[in-house]
PDB file of C-alpha atoms in Angstrom:
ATOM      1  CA  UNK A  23      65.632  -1.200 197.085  1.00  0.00           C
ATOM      2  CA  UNK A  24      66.608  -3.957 199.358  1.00  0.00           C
ATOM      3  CA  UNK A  25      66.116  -6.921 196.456  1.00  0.00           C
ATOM      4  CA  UNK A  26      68.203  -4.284 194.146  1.00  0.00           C
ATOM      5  CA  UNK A  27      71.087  -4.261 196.616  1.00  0.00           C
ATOM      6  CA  UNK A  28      70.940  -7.985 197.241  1.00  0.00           C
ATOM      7  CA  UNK A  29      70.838  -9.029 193.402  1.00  0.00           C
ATOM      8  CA  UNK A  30      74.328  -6.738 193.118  1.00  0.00           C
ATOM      9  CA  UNK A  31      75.394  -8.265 196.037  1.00  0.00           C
ATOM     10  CA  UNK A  32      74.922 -11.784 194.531  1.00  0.00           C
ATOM     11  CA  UNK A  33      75.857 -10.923 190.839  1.00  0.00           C
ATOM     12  CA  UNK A  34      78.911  -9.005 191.959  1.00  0.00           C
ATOM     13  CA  UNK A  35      79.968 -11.802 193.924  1.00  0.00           C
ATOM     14  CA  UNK A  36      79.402 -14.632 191.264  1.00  0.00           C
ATOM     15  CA  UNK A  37      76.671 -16.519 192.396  1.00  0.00           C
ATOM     16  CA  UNK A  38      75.551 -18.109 189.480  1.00  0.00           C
ATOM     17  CA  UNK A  39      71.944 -18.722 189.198  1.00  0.00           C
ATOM     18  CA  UNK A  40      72.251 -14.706 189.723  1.00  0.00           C
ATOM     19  CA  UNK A  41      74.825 -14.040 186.967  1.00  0.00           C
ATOM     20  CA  UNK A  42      72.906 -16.405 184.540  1.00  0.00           C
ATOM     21  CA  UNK A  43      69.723 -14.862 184.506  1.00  0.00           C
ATOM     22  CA  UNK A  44      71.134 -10.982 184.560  1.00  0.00           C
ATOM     23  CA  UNK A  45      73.585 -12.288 181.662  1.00  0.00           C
ATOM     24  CA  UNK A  46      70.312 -13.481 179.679  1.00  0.00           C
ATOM     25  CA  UNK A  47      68.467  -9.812 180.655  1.00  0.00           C
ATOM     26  CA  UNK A  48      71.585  -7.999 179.138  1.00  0.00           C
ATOM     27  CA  UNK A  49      71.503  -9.538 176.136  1.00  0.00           C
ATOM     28  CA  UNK A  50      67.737  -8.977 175.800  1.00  0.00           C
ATOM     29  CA  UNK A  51      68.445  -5.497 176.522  1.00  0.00           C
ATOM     30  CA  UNK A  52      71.775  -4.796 174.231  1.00  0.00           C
ATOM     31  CA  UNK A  53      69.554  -6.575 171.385  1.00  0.00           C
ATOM     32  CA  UNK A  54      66.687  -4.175 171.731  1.00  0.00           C
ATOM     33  CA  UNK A  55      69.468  -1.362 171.959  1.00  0.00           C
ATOM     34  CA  UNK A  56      68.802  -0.285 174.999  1.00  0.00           C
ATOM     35  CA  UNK A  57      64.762  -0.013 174.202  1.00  0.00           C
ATOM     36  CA  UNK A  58      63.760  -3.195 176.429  1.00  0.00           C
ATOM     37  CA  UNK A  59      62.512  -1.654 179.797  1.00  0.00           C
ATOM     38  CA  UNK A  60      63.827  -3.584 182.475  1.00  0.00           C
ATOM     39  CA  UNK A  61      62.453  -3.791 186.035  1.00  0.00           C
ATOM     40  CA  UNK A  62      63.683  -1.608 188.439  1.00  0.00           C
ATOM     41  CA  UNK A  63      64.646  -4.065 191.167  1.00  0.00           C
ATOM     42  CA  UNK A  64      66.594  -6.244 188.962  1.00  0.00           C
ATOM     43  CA  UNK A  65      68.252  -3.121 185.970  1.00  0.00           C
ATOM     44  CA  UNK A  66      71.011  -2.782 188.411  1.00  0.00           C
ATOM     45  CA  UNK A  67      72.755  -6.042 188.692  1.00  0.00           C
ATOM     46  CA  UNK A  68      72.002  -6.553 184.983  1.00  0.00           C
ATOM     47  CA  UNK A  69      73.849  -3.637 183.929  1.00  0.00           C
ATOM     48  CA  UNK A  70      76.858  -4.744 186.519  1.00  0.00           C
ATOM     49  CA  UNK A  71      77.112  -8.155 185.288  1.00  0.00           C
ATOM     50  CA  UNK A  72      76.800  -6.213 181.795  1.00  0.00           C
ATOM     51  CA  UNK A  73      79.883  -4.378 182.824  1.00  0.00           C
ATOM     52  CA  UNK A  74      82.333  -6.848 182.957  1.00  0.00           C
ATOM     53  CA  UNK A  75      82.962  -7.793 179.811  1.00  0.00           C
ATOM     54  CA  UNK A  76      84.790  -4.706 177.466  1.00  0.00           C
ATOM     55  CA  UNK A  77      81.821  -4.858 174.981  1.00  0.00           C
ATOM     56  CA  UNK A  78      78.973  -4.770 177.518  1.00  0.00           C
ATOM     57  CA  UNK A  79      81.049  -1.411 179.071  1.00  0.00           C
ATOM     58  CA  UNK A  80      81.716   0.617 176.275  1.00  0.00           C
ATOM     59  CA  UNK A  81      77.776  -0.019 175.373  1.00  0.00           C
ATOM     60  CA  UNK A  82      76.882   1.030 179.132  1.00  0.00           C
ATOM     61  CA  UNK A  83      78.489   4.142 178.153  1.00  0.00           C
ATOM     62  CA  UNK A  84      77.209   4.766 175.433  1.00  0.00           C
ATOM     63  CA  UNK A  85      73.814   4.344 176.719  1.00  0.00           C
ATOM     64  CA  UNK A  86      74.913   6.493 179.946  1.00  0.00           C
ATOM     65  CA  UNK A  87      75.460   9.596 177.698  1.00  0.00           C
ATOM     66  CA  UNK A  88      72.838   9.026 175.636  1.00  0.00           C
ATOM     67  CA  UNK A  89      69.757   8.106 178.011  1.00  0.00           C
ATOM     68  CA  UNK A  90      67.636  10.781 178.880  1.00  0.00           C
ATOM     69  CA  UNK A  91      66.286   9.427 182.196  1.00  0.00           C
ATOM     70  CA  UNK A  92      67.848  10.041 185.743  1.00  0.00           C
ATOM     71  CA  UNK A  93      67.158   6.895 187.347  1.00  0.00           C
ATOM     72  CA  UNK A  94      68.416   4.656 184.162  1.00  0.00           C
ATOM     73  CA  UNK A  95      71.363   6.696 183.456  1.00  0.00           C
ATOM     74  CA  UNK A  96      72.076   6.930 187.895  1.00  0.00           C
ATOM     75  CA  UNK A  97      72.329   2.865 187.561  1.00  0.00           C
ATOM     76  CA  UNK A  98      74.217   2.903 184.556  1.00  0.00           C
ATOM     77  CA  UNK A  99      77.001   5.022 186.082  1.00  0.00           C
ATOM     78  CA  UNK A 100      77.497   2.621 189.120  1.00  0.00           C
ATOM     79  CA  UNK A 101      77.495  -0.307 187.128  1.00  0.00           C
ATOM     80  CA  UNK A 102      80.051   1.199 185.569  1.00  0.00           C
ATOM     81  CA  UNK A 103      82.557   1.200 188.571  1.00  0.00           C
ATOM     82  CA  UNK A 104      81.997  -2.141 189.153  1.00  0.00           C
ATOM     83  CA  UNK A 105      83.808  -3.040 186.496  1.00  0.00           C
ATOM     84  CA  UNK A 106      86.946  -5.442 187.468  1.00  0.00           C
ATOM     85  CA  UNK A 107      88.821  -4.120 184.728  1.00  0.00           C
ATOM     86  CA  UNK A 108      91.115  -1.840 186.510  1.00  0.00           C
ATOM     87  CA  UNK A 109      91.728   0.407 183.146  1.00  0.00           C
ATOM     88  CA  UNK A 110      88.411   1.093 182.351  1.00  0.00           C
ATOM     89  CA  UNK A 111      88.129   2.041 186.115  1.00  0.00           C
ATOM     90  CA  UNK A 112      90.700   4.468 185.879  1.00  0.00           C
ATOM     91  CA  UNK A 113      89.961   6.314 182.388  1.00  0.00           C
ATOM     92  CA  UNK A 114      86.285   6.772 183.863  1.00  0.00           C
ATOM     93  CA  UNK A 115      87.893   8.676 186.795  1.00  0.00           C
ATOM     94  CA  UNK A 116      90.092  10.663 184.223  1.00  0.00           C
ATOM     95  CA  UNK A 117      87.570  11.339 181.796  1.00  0.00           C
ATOM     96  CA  UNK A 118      85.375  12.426 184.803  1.00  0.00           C
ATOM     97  CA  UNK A 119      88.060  14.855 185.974  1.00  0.00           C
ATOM     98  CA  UNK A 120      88.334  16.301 182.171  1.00  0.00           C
ATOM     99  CA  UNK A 121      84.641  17.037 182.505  1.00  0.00           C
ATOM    100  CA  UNK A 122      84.023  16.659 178.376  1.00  0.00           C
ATOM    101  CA  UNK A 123      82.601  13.038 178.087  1.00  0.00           C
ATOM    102  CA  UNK A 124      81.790  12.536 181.473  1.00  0.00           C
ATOM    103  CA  UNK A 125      80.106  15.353 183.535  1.00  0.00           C
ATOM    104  CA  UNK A 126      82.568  16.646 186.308  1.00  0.00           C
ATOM    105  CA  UNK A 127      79.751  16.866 188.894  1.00  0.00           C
ATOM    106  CA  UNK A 128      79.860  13.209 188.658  1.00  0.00           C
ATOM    107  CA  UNK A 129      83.413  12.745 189.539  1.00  0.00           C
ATOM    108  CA  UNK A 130      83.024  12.695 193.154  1.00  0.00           C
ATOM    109  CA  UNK A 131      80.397   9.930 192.834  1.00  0.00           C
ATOM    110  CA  UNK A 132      82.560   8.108 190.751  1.00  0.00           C
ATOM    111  CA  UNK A 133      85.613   7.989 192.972  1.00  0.00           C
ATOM    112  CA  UNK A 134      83.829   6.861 196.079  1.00  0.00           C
ATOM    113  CA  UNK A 135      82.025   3.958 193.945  1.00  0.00           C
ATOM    114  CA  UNK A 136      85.456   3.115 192.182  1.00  0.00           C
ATOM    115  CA  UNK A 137      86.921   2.912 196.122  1.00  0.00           C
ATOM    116  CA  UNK A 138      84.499   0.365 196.774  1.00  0.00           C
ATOM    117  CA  UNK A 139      85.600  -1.723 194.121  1.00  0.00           C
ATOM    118  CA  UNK A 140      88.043  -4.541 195.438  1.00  0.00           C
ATOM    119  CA  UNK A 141      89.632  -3.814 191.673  1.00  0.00           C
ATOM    120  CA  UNK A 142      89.676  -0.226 192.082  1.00  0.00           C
ATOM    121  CA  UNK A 143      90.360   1.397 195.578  1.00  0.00           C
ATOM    122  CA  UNK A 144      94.087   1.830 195.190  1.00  0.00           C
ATOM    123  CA  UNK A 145      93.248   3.706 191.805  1.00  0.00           C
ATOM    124  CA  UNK A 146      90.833   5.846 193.785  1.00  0.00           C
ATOM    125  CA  UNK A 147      93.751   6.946 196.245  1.00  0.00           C
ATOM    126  CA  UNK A 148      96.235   7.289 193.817  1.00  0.00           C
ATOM    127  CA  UNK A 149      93.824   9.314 191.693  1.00  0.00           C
ATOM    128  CA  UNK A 150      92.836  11.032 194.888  1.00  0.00           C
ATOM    129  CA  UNK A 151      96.814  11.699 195.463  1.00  0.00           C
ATOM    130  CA  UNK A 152      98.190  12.420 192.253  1.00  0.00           C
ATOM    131  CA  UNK A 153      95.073  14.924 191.117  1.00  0.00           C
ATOM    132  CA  UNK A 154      94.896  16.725 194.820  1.00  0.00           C
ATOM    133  CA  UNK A 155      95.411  20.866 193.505  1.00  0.00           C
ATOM    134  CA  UNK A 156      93.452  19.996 190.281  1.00  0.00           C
ATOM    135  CA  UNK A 157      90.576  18.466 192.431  1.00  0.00           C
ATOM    136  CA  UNK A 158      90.696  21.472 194.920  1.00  0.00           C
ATOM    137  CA  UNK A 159      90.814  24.166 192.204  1.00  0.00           C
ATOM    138  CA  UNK A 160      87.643  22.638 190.976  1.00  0.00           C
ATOM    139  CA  UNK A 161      85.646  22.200 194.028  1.00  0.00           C
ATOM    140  CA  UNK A 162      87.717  23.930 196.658  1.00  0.00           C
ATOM    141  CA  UNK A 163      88.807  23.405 199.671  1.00  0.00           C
ATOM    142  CA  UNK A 164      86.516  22.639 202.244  1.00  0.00           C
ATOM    143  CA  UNK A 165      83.437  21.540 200.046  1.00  0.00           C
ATOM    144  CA  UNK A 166      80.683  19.068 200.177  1.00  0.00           C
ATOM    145  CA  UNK A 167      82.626  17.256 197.056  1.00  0.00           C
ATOM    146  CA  UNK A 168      85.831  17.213 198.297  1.00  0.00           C
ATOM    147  CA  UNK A 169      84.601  16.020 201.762  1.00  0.00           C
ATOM    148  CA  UNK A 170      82.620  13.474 200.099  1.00  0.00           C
ATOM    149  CA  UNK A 171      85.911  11.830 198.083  1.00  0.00           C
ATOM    150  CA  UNK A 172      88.280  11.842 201.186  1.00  0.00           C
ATOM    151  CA  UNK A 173      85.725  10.283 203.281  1.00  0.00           C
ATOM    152  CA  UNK A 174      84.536   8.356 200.727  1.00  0.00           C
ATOM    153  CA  UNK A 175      87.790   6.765 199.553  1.00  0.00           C
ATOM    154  CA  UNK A 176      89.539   6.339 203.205  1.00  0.00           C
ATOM    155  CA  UNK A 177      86.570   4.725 205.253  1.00  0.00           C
ATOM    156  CA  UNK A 178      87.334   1.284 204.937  1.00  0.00           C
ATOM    157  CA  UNK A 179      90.973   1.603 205.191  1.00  0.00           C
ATOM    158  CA  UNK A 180      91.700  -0.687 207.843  1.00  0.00           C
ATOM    159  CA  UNK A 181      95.538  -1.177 208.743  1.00  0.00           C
ATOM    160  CA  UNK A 182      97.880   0.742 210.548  1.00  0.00           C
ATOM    161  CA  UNK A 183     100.466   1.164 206.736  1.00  0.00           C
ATOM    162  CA  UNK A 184      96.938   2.874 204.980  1.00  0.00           C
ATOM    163  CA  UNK A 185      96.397   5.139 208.122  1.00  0.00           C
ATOM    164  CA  UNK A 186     100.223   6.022 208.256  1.00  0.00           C
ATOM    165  CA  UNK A 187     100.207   6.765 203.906  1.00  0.00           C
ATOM    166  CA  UNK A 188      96.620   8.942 204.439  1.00  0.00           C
ATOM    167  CA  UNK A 189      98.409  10.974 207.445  1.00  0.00           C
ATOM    168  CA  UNK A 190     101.644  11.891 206.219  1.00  0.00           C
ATOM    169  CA  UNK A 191     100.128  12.757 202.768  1.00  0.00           C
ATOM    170  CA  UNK A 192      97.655  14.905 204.284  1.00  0.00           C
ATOM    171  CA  UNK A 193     100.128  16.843 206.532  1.00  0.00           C
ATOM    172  CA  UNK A 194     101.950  17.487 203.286  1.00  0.00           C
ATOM    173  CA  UNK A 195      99.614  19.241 202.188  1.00  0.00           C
ATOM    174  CA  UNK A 196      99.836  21.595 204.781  1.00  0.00           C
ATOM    175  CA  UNK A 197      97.557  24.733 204.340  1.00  0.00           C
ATOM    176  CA  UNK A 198      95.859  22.947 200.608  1.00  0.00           C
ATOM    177  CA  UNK A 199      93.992  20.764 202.978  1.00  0.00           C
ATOM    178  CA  UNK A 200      96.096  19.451 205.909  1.00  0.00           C
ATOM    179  CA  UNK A 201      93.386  20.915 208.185  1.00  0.00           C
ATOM    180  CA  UNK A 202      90.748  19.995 206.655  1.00  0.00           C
ATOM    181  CA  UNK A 203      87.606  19.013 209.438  1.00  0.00           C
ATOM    182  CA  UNK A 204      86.898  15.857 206.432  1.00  0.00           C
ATOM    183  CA  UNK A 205      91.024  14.869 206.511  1.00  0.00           C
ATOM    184  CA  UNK A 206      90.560  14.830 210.806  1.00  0.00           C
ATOM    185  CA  UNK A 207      87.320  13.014 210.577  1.00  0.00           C
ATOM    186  CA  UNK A 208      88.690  10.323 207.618  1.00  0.00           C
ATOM    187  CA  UNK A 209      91.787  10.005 210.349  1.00  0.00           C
ATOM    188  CA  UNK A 210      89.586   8.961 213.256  1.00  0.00           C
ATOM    189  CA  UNK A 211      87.933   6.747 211.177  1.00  0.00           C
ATOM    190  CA  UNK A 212      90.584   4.867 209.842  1.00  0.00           C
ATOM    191  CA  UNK A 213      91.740   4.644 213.617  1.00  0.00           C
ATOM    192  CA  UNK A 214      88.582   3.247 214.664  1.00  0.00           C
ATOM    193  CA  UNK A 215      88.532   0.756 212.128  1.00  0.00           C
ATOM    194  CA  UNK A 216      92.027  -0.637 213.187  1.00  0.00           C
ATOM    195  CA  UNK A 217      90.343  -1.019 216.955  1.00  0.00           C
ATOM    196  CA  UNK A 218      87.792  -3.108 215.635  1.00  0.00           C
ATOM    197  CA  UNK A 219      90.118  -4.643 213.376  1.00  0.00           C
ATOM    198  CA  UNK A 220      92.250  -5.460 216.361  1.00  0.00           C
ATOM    199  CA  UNK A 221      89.507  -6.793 218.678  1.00  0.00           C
ATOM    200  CA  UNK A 222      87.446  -8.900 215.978  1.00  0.00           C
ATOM    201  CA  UNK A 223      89.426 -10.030 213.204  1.00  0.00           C
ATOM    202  CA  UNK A 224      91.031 -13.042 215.227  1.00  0.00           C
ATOM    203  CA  UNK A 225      86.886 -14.024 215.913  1.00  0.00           C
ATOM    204  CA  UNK A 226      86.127 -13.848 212.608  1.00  0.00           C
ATOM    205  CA  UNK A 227      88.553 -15.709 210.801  1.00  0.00           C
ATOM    206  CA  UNK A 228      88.281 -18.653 213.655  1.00  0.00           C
ATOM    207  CA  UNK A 229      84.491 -18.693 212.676  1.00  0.00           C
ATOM    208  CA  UNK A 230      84.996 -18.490 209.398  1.00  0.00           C
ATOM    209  CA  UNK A 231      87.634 -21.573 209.466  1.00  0.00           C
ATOM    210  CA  UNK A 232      85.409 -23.216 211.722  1.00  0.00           C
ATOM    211  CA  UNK A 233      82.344 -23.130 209.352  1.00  0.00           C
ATOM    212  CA  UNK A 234      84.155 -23.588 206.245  1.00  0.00           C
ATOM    213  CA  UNK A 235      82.970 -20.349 204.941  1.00  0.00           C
TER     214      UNK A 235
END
């Protein structure tokens, strides 16, 4: 699990010896049609680096509704929010919501992944936003789900603008989830991100300057 996580890491992040060899893997595996079984500690970052071109996507998704097994398709659907193109990011969120192409059950999943995404986690709060009653009549208020996304999307927020935007759109909502236990708890974290913010960040950069990072 570990070397899964770190090729990702590397591949997302454009280290090239990385990208090279899952670029070569991919096209192996989109020539056998999906057939070639890769190994399981390197599928992942193949399938991400797969994902950011348009034609390695759309044939991720094809694959993803086709495949029959829970691990392959499970990797295939993350990959798939890594994508940095912000428009196939945000019609996987829809389609998810629509529950036809993509199951719905997955949609909480694939907002929290799509929040990690530096090209995605403004869609994923403006998706979170904008689709608020629909999302509630679907998994109502006070669910594991809904939990899951407003955690999920607001846990890295880090600024005192993004804790100001989560609170007064929250309090809107007023008894459709303004007192929500998740909406307190996604506060207090966004507050104790700002303190760390506040007592580190000035460290960090210096280091970072420092050691030409």
């Amino acid at each position: 699990m570990l070397r899964s996580q770190l090729l990702v890491f590397a591949c997302v992040r454009k280290y090239q010896p990385c990208v090279v060899k899952a670029e070569e893997y991919f096209d192996k595996w989109k020539q056998s049609n999906g057939t070639l079984r890769l190994p399981g500690d390197v599928a992942l970052a193949v399938y991400a680096v797969g994902a950011q071109t348009t034609e390695g996507w759309d044939f991720l998704f094809q694959k993803y509704q086709a495949s029959l097994f829970s691990a392959e398709k499970s990797q295939i659907k993350v990959a798939l929010t890594i994508s940095r193109n912000p428009e196939k990011l945000q019609w996987l969120m829809e389609e998810s919501l629509k529950g036809d192409v993509v199951k719905t059950q997955d949609l909480p999943f694939i907002v929290v992944y799509v929040s990690k995404n530096p090209s995605g986690f403004q869609l994923a709060w403006k998706f979170l936003k904008k689709n608020w009653d629909k999302l509630v009549q679907k998994f109502e208020l006070g669910s594991h789900s809904l939990a899951h996304m407003v955690n999920g999307v607001t846990n890295q927020y880090s600024t005192r603008e993004m804790l100001h935007e989560v609170k007064s759109f929250f309090e809107s909502l007023k008894d459709n989830g303004s007192q929500l236990r998740c909406v307190q708890l996604a506060v207090e974290t966004i507050e104790e991100n700002i303190r760390w913010m506040d007592k580190y960040f000035d460290q960090i950069k210096a280091w970072l300057e420092q050691h030409q990072i």
